Tab-separated table of C-alpha atoms in Angstrom:
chain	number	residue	atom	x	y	z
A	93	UNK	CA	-4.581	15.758	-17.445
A	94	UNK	CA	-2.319	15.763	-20.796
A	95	UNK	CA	-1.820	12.537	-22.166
A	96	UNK	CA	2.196	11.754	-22.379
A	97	UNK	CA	3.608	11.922	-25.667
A	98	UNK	CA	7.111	10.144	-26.576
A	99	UNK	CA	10.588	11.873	-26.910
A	100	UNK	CA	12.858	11.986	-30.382
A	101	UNK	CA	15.957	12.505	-27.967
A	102	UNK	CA	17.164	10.824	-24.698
A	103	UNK	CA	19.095	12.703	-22.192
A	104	UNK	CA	19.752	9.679	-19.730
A	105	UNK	CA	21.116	10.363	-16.255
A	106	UNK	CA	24.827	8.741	-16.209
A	107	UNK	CA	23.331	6.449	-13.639
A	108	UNK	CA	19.831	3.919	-13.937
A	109	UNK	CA	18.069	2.875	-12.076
A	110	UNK	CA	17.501	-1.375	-12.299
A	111	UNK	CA	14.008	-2.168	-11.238
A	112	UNK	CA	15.392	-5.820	-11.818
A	113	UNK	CA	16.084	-6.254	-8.432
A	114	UNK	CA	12.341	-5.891	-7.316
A	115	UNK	CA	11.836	-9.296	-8.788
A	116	UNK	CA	12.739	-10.460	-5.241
A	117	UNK	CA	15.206	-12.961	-7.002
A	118	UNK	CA	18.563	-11.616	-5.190
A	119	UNK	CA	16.812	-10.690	-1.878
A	120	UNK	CA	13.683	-10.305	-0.757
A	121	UNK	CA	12.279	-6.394	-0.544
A	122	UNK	CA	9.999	-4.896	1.829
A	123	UNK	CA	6.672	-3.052	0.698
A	124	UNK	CA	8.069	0.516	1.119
A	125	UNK	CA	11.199	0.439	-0.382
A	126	UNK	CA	10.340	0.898	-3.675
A	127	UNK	CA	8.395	3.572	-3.338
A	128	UNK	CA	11.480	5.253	-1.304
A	129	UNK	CA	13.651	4.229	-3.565
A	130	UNK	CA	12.362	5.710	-6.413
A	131	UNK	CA	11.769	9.088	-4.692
A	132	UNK	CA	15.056	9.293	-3.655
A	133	UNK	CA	16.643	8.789	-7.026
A	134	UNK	CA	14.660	10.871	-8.654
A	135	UNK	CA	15.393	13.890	-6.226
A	136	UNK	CA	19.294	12.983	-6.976
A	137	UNK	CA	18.738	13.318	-10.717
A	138	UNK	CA	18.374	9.348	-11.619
A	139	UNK	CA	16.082	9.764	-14.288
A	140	UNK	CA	16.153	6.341	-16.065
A	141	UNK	CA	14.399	3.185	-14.631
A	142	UNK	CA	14.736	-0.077	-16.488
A	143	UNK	CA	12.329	-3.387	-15.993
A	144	UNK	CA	10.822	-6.179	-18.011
A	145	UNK	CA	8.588	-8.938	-17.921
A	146	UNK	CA	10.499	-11.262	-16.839
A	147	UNK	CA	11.726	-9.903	-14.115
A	148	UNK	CA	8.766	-11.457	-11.962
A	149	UNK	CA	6.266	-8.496	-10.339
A	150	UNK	CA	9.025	-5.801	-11.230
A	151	UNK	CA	6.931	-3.851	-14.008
A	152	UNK	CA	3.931	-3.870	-11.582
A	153	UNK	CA	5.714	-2.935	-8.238
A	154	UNK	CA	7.984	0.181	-10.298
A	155	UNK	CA	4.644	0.883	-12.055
A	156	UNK	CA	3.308	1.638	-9.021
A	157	UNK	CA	5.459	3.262	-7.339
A	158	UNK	CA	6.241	5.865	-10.180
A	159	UNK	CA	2.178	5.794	-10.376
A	160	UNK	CA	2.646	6.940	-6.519
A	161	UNK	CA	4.882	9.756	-6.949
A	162	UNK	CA	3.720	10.978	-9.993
A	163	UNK	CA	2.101	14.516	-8.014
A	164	UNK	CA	5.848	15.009	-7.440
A	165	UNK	CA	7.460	13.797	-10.277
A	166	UNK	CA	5.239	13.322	-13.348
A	167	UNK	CA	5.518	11.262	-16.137
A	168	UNK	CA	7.659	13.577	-18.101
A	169	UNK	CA	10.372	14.198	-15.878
A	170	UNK	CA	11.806	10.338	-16.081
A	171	UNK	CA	12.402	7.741	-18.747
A	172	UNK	CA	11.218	4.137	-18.454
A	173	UNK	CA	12.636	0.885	-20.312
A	174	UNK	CA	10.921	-2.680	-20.565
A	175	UNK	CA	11.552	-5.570	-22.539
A	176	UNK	CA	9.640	-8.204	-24.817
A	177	UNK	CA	10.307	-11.452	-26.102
A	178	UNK	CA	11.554	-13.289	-22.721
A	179	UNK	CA	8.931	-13.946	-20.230
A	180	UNK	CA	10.718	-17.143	-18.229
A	181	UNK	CA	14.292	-19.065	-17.640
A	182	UNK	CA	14.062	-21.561	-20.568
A	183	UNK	CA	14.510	-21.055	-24.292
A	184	UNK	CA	11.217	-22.203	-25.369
A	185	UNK	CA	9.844	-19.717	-22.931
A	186	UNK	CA	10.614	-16.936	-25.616
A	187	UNK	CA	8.173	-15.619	-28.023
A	188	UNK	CA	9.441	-13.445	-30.188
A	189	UNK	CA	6.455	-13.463	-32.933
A	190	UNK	CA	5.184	-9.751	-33.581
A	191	UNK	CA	1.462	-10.427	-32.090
A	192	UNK	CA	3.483	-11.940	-28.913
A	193	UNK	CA	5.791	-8.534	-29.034
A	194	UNK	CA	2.784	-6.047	-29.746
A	195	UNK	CA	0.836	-7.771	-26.635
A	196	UNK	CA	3.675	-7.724	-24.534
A	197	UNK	CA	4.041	-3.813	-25.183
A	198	UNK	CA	0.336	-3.002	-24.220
A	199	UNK	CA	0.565	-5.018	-21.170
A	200	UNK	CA	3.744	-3.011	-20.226
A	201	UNK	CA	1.752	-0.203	-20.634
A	202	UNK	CA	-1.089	-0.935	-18.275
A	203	UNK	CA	1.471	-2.290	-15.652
A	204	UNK	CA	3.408	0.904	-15.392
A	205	UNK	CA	0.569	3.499	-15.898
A	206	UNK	CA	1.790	5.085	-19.134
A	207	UNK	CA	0.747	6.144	-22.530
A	208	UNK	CA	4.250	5.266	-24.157
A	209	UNK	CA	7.555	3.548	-23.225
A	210	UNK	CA	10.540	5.598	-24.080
A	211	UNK	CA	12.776	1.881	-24.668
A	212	UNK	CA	11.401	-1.091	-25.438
A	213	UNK	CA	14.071	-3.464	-25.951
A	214	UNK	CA	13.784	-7.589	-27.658
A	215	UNK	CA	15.469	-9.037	-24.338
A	216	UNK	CA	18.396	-11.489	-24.356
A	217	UNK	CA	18.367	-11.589	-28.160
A	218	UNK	CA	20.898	-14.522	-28.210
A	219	UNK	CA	18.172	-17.326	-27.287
A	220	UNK	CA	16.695	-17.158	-30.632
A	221	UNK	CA	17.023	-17.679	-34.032
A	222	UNK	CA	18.629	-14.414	-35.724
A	223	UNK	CA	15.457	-14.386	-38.053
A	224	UNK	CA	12.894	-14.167	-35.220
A	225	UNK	CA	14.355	-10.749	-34.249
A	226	UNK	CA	15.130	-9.043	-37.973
A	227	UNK	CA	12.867	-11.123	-40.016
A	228	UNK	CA	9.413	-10.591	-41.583
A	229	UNK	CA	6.710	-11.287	-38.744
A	230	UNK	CA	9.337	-10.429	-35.745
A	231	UNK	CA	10.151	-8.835	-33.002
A	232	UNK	CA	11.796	-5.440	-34.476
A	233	UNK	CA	9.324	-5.092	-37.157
A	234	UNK	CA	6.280	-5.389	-34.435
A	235	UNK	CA	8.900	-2.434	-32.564
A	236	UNK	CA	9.203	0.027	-35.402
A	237	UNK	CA	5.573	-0.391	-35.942
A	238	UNK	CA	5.101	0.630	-32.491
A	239	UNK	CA	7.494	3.517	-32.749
A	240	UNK	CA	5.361	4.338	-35.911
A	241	UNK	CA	2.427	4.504	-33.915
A	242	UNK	CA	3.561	6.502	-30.714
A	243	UNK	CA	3.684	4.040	-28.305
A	244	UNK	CA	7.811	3.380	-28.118
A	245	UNK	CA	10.506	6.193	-28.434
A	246	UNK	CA	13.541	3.865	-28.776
A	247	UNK	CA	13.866	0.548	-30.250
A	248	UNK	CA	16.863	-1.541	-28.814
A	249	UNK	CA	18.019	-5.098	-28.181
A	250	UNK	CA	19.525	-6.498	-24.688
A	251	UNK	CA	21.827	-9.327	-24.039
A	252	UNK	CA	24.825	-11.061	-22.942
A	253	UNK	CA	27.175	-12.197	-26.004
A	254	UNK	CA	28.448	-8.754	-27.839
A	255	UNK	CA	28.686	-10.258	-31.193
A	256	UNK	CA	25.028	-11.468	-31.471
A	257	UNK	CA	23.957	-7.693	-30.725
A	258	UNK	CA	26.526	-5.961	-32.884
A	259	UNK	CA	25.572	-8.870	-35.496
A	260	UNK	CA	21.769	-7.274	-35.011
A	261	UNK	CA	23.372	-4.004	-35.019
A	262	UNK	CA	24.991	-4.105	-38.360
A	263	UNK	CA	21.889	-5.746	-40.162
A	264	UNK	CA	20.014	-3.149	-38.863
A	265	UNK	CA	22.008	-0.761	-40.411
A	266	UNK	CA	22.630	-2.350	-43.406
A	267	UNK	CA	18.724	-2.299	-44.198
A	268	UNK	CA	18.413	1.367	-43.507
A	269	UNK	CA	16.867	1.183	-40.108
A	270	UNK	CA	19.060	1.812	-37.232
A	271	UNK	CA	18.802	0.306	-33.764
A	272	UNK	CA	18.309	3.049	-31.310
A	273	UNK	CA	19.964	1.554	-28.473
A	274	UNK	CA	21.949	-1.313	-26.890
A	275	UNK	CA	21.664	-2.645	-23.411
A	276	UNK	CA	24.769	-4.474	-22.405
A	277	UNK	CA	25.555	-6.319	-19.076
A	278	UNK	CA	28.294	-7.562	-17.374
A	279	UNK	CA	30.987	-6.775	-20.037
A	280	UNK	CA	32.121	-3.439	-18.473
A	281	UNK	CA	33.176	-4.629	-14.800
A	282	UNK	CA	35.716	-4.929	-12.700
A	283	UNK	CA	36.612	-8.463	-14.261
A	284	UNK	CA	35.425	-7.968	-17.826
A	285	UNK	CA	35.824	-4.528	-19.942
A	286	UNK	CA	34.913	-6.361	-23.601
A	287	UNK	CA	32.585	-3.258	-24.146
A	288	UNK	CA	34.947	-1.242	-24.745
A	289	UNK	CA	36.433	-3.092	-27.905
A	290	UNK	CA	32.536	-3.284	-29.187
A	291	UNK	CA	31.335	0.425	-27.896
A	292	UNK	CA	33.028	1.589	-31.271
A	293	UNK	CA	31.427	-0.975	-33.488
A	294	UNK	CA	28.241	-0.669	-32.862
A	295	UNK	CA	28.531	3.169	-33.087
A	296	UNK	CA	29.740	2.637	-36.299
A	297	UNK	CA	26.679	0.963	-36.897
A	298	UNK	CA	24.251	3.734	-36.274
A	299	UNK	CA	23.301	2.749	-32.575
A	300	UNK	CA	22.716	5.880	-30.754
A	301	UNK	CA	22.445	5.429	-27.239
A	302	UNK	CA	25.010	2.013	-25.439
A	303	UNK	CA	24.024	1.604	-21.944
A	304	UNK	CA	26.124	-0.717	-19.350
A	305	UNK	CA	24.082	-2.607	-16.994
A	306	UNK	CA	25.407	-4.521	-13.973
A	307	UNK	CA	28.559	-3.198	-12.574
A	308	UNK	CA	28.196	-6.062	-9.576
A	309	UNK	CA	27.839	-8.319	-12.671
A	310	UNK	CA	25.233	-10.240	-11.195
A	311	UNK	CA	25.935	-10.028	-7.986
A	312	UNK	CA	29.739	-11.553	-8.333
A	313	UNK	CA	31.248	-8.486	-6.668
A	314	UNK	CA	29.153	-8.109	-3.699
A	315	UNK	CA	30.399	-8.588	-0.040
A	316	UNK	CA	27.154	-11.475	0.556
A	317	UNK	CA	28.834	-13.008	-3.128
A	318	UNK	CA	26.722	-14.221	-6.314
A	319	UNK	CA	23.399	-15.455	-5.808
A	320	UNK	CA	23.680	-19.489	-6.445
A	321	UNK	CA	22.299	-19.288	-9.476
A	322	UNK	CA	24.712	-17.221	-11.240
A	323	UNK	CA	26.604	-18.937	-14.528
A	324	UNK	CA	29.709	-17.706	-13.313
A	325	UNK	CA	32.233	-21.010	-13.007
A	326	UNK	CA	33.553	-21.865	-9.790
A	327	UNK	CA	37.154	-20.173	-10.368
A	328	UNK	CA	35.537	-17.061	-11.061
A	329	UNK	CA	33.846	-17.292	-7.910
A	330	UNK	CA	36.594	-18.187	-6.291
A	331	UNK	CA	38.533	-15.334	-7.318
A	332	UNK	CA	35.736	-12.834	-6.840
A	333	UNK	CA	35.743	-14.110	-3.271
A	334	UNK	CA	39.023	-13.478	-2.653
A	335	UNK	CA	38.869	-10.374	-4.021
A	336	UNK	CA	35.582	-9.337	-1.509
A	337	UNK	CA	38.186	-10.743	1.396
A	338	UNK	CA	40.847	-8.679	0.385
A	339	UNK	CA	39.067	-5.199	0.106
A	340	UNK	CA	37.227	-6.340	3.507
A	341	UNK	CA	40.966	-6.784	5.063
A	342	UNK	CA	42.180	-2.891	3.348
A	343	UNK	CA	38.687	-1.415	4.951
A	344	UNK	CA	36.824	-1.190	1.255
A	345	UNK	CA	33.687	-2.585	0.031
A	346	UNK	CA	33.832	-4.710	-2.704
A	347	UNK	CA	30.878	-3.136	-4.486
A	348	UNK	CA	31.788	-0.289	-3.902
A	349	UNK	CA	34.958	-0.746	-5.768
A	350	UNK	CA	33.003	-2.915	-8.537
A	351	UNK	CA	30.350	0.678	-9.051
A	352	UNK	CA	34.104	3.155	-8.956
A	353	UNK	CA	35.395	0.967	-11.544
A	354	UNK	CA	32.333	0.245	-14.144
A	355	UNK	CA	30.706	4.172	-13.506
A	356	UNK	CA	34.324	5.207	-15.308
A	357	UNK	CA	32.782	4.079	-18.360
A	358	UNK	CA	31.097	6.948	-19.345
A	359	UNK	CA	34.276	9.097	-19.639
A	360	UNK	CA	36.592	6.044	-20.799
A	361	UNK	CA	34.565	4.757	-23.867
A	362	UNK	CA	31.174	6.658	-23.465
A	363	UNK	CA	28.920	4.709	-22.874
A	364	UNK	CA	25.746	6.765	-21.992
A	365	UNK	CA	24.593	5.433	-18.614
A	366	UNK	CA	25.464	2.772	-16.395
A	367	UNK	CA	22.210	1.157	-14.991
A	368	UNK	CA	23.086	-0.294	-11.323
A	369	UNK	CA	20.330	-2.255	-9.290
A	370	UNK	CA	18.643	-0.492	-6.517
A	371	UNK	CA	15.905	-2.019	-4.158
A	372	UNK	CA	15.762	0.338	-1.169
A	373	UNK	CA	17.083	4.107	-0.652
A	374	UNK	CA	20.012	3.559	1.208
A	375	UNK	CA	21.229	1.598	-2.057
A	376	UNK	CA	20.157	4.736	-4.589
A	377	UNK	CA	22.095	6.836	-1.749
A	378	UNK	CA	24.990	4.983	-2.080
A	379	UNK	CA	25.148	4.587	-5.702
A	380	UNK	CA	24.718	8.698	-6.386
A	381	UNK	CA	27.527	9.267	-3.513
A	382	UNK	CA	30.386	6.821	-5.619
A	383	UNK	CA	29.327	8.067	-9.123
A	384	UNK	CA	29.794	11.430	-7.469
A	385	UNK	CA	33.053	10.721	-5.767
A	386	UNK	CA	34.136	9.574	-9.494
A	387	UNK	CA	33.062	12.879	-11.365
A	388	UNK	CA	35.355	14.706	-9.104
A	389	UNK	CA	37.889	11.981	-9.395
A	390	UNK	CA	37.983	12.372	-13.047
A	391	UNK	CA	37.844	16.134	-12.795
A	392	UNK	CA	40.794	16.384	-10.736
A	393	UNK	CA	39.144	17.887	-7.555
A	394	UNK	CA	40.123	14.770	-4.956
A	395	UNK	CA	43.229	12.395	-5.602
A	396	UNK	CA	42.389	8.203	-5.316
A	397	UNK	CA	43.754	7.186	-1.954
A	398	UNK	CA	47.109	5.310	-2.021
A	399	UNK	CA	45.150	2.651	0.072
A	400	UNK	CA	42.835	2.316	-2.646
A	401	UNK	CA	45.325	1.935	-5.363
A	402	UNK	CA	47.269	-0.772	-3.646
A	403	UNK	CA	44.021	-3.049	-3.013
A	404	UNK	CA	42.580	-2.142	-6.575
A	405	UNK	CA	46.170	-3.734	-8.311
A	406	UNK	CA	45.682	-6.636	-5.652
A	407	UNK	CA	42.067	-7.314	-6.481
A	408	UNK	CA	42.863	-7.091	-10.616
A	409	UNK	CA	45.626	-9.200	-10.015
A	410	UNK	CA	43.413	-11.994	-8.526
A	411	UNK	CA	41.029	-11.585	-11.307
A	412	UNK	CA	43.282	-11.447	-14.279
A	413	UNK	CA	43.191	-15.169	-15.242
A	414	UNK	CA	39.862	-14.005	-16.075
A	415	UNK	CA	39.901	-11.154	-17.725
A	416	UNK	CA	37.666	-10.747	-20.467
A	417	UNK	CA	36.042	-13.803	-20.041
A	418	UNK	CA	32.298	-14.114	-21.053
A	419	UNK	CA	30.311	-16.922	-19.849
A	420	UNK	CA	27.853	-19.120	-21.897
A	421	UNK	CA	24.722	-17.624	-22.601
A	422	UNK	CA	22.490	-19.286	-23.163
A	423	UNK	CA	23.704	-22.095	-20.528
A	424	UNK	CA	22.846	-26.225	-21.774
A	425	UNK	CA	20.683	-26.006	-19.279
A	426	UNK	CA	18.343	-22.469	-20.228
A	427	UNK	CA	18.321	-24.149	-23.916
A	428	UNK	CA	17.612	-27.721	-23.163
A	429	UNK	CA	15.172	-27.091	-20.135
């Protein structure tokens, strides 16, 4: 068989596929799903599938199941994203030293059965010094080496606070050697659209590819609500609890609302792909069937119900105190710990 060789150009489905949620730490996940899961989205067109490290036996269980279908969908018909740098909850759990970074990498590689990673990204960039990720001996000069060698695509950096990643963004640029890609999360949602003041910025600083990751944010907009260790405050909950009980009164889904909403991103400030967790088929299902329902929204082929207007203003309304609000990352306790 051909050994895989990496890509100069990503052509990302608008929709990803988060293997985060195999880590078991929302729910728990039965043997077969991820193997169904995968199949599935790759016969709707998903063609993205993003993991790391930390996310507990995530790399291993997508690795396989990829590994699995490969007869029906090799290597070349999807892209795959990990992470370095982050490999537990606490600060000092980071490494970001270029012999950690290059290590990390090859592992990756044996976990998911590949020859090369199309994204590697340094993961939640804002829990270390600014020099461990752009300075001699750190984490994006172990990535470019990588990408110099064949083994990563696209070079990229993940995290929560938008001005530590267009800060990285901006360096980058200044010193001639453009980030490929940003991963953001939870800043494109139904009660947080900050991406869309940055999306522009960090274009302007030569980042090709933005991708949005977790429309639920976390888990805060769906009907079961956040898991308990999410960093969101208790207002916020509150709120986002209300909100679930007033779509559940109207006869909508709450996360089904929170996917409508954040999927509009692509057309609204272009981001590239929205990346959405899904642990079991009927999830990957449901995700295709809303992003589809919002292409034809936005094409003008079916009108948004009235019903669904009226409970969208109410559920806004109860999260507007909010609005725009980022929490602390990293929390006293992820720094301290």
């Amino acid at each position: 068989m051909a050994k895989d060789v990496p890509r100069n150009h990503l052509e990302l489905s608008e929709v990803g596929f988060g293997a985060g949620v195999f880590s078991g730490v929302y729910d728990e996940i039965e043997a077969s799903w991820p193997v169904e899961a995968c199949r599935q989205a790759l016969q709707s067109g998903i063609n993205s599938f993003d993991t790391s490290p930390y996310y507990g036996r995530s790399e291993f269980i997508l690795g396989d199941a990829l590994h699995h279908l490969a007869d029906e969908f090799p290597r070349s018909n999807y892209y795959i994203a990990t992470k370095v740098g982050r490999y537990g909850y606490y600060a000092r759990e980071f490494d970001y030293s270029s012999a950690c970074v290059t290590a990390s990498v090859g592992e990756s590689l044996r976990r998911l059965h590949t020859d090369y990673l199309d994204i590697v990204y340094c993961h939640d960039v804002e829990f270390v010094p600014f020099e461990n990720i752009v300075g001699e001996g750190g984490a994006l000069e172990a990535l470019f080496k990588l990408k110099g060698e064949g083994k990563i695509s696209f070079v990229g950096c993940s995290g929560y606070p938008l001005p530590v990643l267009l800060k990285i963004a901006q360096h980058q640029h200044a010193k001639g050697q453009n980030l490929d890609i940003i991963l953001s999360y939870c800043h494109y949602t139904l009660q947080n659209t900050t991406l869309a003041q940055y999306a522009p910025l960090l274009r302007a600083a030569g980042v090709r590819y933005i991708l949005n990751a977790s429309p639920l944010s976390m888990g805060l907009f769906r009907p079961s609500g956040p898991p308990e260790w999410h960093p969101a405050h208790a207002e916020l909950r509150e709120a986002a609890r209300k909100a679930m009980e007033v779509s559940k009164a109207a006869g909508f889904n709450i996360a089904k609302l929170a996917s409508q909403y954040a999927f509009k991103a692509r057309e609204e400030i272009g981001v590239d792909s929205t990346i959405i967790g899904l642990k079991m088929k009927e999830q990957v299902e449901e995700a295709v069937e809303t992003w589809t329902e919002v292409k034809e929204r936005e094409r003008g082929l079916i009108e948004i119900p009235k019903a669904e207007r009226k409970v969208m203003d109410e559920v806004l309304a109860l999260l507007a105190p909010y609005h725009d609000y980022s929490w602390e990352s990293p929390t006293k306790k992820e720094r301290e710990g």
